[in-house]
Amino acid sequence: MVTTFKLNGKTVAWELDPGLSLRDALRAKGVISVRNGCDGEGSCGLCAVLLDGRSVNSCQLLAVQAAGRDVRTVESLSKGRELGIVQRALVDAACVQCGYCTPAVALAIEELLRRDKNPSREAIADALSSTMCRCTGYEQFFDAVRIASKRLADPSYAEPAGPEFRPDLRHIGKDRDKVDAARLALGERAFVEDRVDADACHLKMLHSPHAHAWIKAIDASAAEAMPGVVAVLTHLNCPDQVYTTAGQGFPEPSPYDQRMFSKKVRHVGDRVAAVLAETPAEAQAALEAIVVEYETLKPVLSIAEAKAPGAPIVHSGAVSYVVGGPPEGTSVEGDGRDDPVVYQFPLHSDPHRNLAASAADGIGDIEAGFADADLVIERKYKGNRVQCTPMEPHVVYARIDSGRLVLRASTQVPWHVRRIVARAIGIPENKVRVIKERVGGGFGAKQDIVVEDVAGYLAWKTGRPVFFRYDREKEFIASRTRHVMEIEVKLGAKRDGRLTAIQMRLDADTGPYGQHCLTVPMNAISKSLPLLLCDNVRFEVKSYYTNLSPAGAYQGYGAPKGSFALQTCLAELAAELGIEQLEMIERNRVRSGTRIEILRSLGEGRAGTAVTLGECGLGDMLARGKAAFAWDLAKEQAPSHAVSASPKASEIPYAQGDWKIGRGAVIIQQGSGLPGLDAANAELRLLADGTLLMLSGGADLGTGLDTVTAKAAAEILGLDMEDVEVVSGDTDVTPFDKGAYASSGTYFSGNAAVRAAEDLRDKVLAAAAAVLGEDAGRLKIAHRGRVVGERGEVSLARLAHMSIQGEGHHELVGFGNFKTEHAAFPYGAHFVQAAVNERTGEVRLSKYYAYQDCGTPINPALAVGQIYGGVMKAVGHSLYEEMIYDETGRCVNPRFLDYKIPSILEVPEDFRVELMPVADEVGPFGGKSVSEIALNGAAPAISIAIHDAVGAWVREWPFTPERVLRAMGKL
Amino acid sequence: MKSVQRYANPSSLQEALAARKADPGASYLAGGTCLLAGDGRDRPESVIDVGRSLPREILREGSLLSIGAGATFQELAESRELPPCVTDAALSMVNRNTRNRATLGGNLGADKSCSSLIPILIALEAEVEAASPSASPANPPGLERFGLEAWLRSRAEAPDIWRAADLVVRVLVPLVEGRRAAYRRWNRVACDLSVLGVAASYRIEDGGVSGLRLALGGQGPKPRRFPALEALFEGVALPSREVIEEAVSPLLRPIDDLRASAAFKRLRGAQLVADALLSASAQYGASALSGASDHRGERIW
Ligand SMILES: Cc1cc2nc3c(=O)[nH]c(=O)nc-3n(C[C@@H](O)[C@@H](O)[C@H](O)COP(=O)(O)OP(=O)(O)OC[C@H]3O[C@@H](n4cnc5c(N)ncnc54)[C@H](O)[C@@H]3O)c2cc1C
Ligand code: FES
Ligand code: FES
């Protein structure tokens, strides 16, 4: 059918299949700013267009329905590459993180401002109610609308600068545009799915319907013979290799327990077969023609079932060790049928009892500590499975070029992808190039090799280009999730609140494979215990295999769950002792200059050492929070925003009495990368026109890392931001970097960039010294791009030009490498005021203040945005999000319709982030890590607030109305 | 997976009915927020877009409110003619992009337990004016009126009968002096389906409840009236909310599902019944309608 309509002001006439959605038609015609985050369910709003001026989801419109109508996409907001007012405001308000949602957000704001020039907070929330964003936490969208609205009235309006830091520096500590923000706001090609060639073949995966089964027989012959089918891959014809999908440094602390395809399926959603075909429909048809005969096994569906004597065994193959050997009393002999399990080094595991890994250690004498206590309490906390839900699901495009495999990837770990894919395929690393594209959200899920191995292998084997993108359901069931953890905390204290003993016993559910099986649960311990000073501490961690969805890395790693257990238990102990909860924290917390002994037993796989803390901002942050929440007043007198402004509460005015106010506060910490284990590198080139090219190994996931490295270069070489371009995360072009995880981006990759810039500066000064005939020590870099001596000056451009001419010695290139033994801890304090309905169990957040010591904020508004985003994810995990399984091990809510991530309407009414810089001596310009720590506060702070409001402890999250009512004994 | 093969875009009701007569297997397509939801789901092979065929005006005709079936949720929310309990229900579809597309007719056509509109329309004794493709050109366009609940029931239970008049053209809501009404719902987050919904309407006569209608969603496969609940309060003065809850909860029979346990739905459902009954305002009656717009102004949620 030929359909004629107006697209962005121009009449178009397209020949359209009547079944095609408008979203797919636009994408097929190259309007790629219209995206897909929920497969047409209508939940995500990333496919939004303006239809006759109204914002609608284009996935639920047939393209032929556009006939005679006016359709506008984000392309209509800009003039060429010049940003429109709304787009500019989004960049200015630091709203562009991964940028996957940005075009949809821009359109929603555009529509709003056309009908309402000066919208209220409620009207803004209404306009953005349809648009999901997992990165930003939504708060800065309110700023963007305000800025855009002012500029519409007065185009010259300039937003006053936000808080600034480091007055001695030009760019560091000041807000600058995120380097990729403009192109993302324009909706330009940036993501893997935007790079796919017309001749690409499509990969589809057959996923297991059973949680635990042998594949007795699999017949793909019919599928192979179907039209368009290029290849079918099963356990019978895939490489015979086990590996781990964990994108960790080699040798990994994760067992090699996964084959590309196995004859045993270990969770609903496990790989059974892959089809590569010319079109998605042909691939799908062929998948359905594969005949599989399963021999089902009893699945392991909980930690308790995994531990039980006689439990079904998830991995029954032979167990071996590259270095070291098995713990005494464990069995290593395989059943002759299952795939082997290979440990790079011992992890105190016993796979044939479903124990993937374990650890135990401590300091002091725990029994003596409890004996010394006036009061001992023991509580059990549980955190359920949550999914990272990046708006862009896992995706890869693999192509053979000049005899090599080129992977365009959406990954946090380009170098680990290269290593693991090369191993999985059985080719040398120099045959593989990984190019990290813009990543539409990673949050840990993209630290694993989830799609790259099979796409890479099929491209390598067939020579055909391979496009593979998960849909949302697959993202839930066959990507990565945060481990379920059950944590028993036992605390002993003196009557005055001083802790005499802390014991944490943690059981984790790693799912069917052991990626991150030890490090995630250990992180729950290592990022919570060092906040409290105590002489007698003991911890035990056990990580079990189950037949539920695979667990892995998720922003915060294990820390949010450990923090929830320990901080909540401390508050419970305070309540029992009759001590105010912040006073309890005060009596036990670390502070500047204290020696943290527990770090002796928390060495991240190496021998640990106690550390004497330098400056620690906790005291200041707690003081600020107490003042802002009028903590010393009874909470009834403290100013409250909850009941009156809470929309649902105000609907039942007579029942206001059901809403009780409570408040809670916690202290939190994280690390900044993995000292002694990881390394990052960067290279900075001075080009002949005096501009800089930063080649950073770092993987920017929308976090702003490329902006950090660009800033380092501009700052040190006396240039402006527009003088620096960044190329990052390309294994052929940029030097090695461990990847973006463990809060290492700014600290490691940022520091590598600083070192590269310093190296280039020194080389520039040496070259200038020769030109100017002055001692290099007397020369200075001056703004913009000059080297100034006592007798004269020379431009960077001239130096660069000379260096590559006939008489030049070598190109002016700086190299930077960063590794460290120094552990930099960012600290934070989160304060919450919640309204809890004692009749309905509902919890609403009226006030949430997050204070964070991130060292020098390199780019304050971006740092703040990371924290808002982290907090909102944690709010989602605390109140709404949970993967739910039926009795066969199938996740019953693998979609946004029933897995509820927060929208802008869940944002706390009064939501604030404040940065409290305490410079770190090793970090770049004194910077520390920012984003992960922000996830550690919400759950314990909210659980404490719920108790404060209604007197019940909810020890399992999410704190749904149902769980709150149960904890109150009302259900 | 089936996808749409044939698309018709008639420009009048007659044409739409003729298209349907010619292609009896075709589905009417309104906002598409239900029919076209989910890329991976089967879709009808043939659709008739009713976007240009159905009225969307919201008018008062004497003691009747007439709402065009083509009206979107957003149009309902913005209307100054509707009583607050209806605009509340329309706005309880919080997702604005969906509100901009989803229609009244599609909501009735979908007849989902989580419907925002059906409970309140049933409670208000709404009637549907439905058109059947078998109408002859001499008798255009064969409009028939049904009580909303009867229409929903017959098409859910005996699809062959309702096929005769399965296209809702208008919804008619009688304006009854002195009637009070309210809609309440529970959902997990703001942008959620109405997991539990309750609508109530009644008059006060001689100090007692009269003509009580209670329609509930989420307590069974479809949103319907609960006569047993109505019987509890008909003719008596409304008791306290605790007493209402205690009386209602044993009569609810929800099922456990991933959205909530049966026990929670029973407890929460009874609370919503109490809230709907006790908060039903007098604003509904015909003479009170002019006040409705003030009320709407403050509720964007
Ligand atoms: C993100 C999202 C959020 C939602 N939230 C809510 C919510 O809060 N509350 C709620 O009630 N619903 C909600 N829904 C469901 C929503 O799809 C329906 O309620 C909506 O009203 C359907 O209207 P439509 O015009 O889009 O119908 P369509 O999808 O076009 O049609 C739905 C069905 O009705 C039939 N039909 C269409 N028009 C007529 C007519 N005039 N007469 C008879 N039959 C007809 C169609 O043939 C089809 O069977 C939500 C949906 C989405 C995607
Ligand atoms: S893809 Fe259209 S709303 Fe998600
Ligand atoms: S910036 Fe919104 S989803 Fe990433």
mmCIF file of C-alpha atoms in Angstrom, chain A residues 684-693 713-714 717-725 760 764 781-782 784-786 794-804 812:
data_model
loop_
_atom_site.group_PDB
_atom_site.id
_atom_site.type_symbol
_atom_site.label_atom_id
_atom_site.label_comp_id
_atom_site.label_asym_id
_atom_site.label_seq_id
_atom_site.Cartn_x
_atom_site.Cartn_y
_atom_site.Cartn_z
ATOM 1 C CA LEU A 684 46.900 11.225 23.687
ATOM 2 C CA ARG A 685 47.957 12.505 20.294
ATOM 3 C CA LEU A 686 48.664 16.085 19.375
ATOM 4 C CA LEU A 687 47.538 16.634 15.795
ATOM 5 C CA ALA A 688 49.140 19.073 13.422
ATOM 6 C CA ASP A 689 46.443 21.718 13.836
ATOM 7 C CA GLY A 690 46.973 21.751 17.569
ATOM 8 C CA THR A 691 43.926 19.657 18.454
ATOM 9 C CA LEU A 692 44.008 16.515 20.526
ATOM 10 C CA LEU A 693 42.876 12.990 19.900
ATOM 11 C CA ALA A 713 43.433 16.375 28.281
ATOM 12 C CA ALA A 714 41.992 19.874 27.875
ATOM 13 C CA LEU A 717 47.256 20.882 27.731
ATOM 14 C CA GLY A 718 45.614 24.279 28.235
ATOM 15 C CA LEU A 719 42.921 23.728 25.646
ATOM 16 C CA ASP A 720 39.159 23.929 25.459
ATOM 17 C CA MET A 721 36.788 20.999 25.392
ATOM 18 C CA GLU A 722 36.091 21.430 21.698
ATOM 19 C CA ASP A 723 39.791 20.952 21.012
ATOM 20 C CA VAL A 724 39.652 17.342 22.189
ATOM 21 C CA GLU A 725 38.028 14.385 20.495
ATOM 22 C CA LEU A 760 52.267 14.588 26.334
ATOM 23 C CA VAL A 764 55.573 19.179 24.369
ATOM 24 C CA ILE A 781 51.417 25.700 29.079
ATOM 25 C CA ALA A 782 49.059 28.631 28.618
ATOM 26 C CA ARG A 784 44.713 28.116 24.545
ATOM 27 C CA GLY A 785 47.330 25.849 23.090
ATOM 28 C CA ARG A 786 50.494 27.840 23.735
ATOM 29 C CA VAL A 794 55.213 28.718 20.502
ATOM 30 C CA SER A 795 51.873 27.169 19.688
ATOM 31 C CA LEU A 796 51.028 23.517 20.128
ATOM 32 C CA ALA A 797 50.045 23.421 16.483
ATOM 33 C CA ARG A 798 53.503 24.550 15.406
ATOM 34 C CA LEU A 799 55.190 22.036 17.674
ATOM 35 C CA ALA A 800 52.983 19.261 16.370
ATOM 36 C CA HIS A 801 53.638 20.246 12.801
ATOM 37 C CA MET A 802 57.387 20.343 13.363
ATOM 38 C CA SER A 803 57.378 16.984 15.059
ATOM 39 C CA ILE A 804 56.040 15.205 12.005
ATOM 40 C CA LEU A 812 53.940 14.083 19.873
#
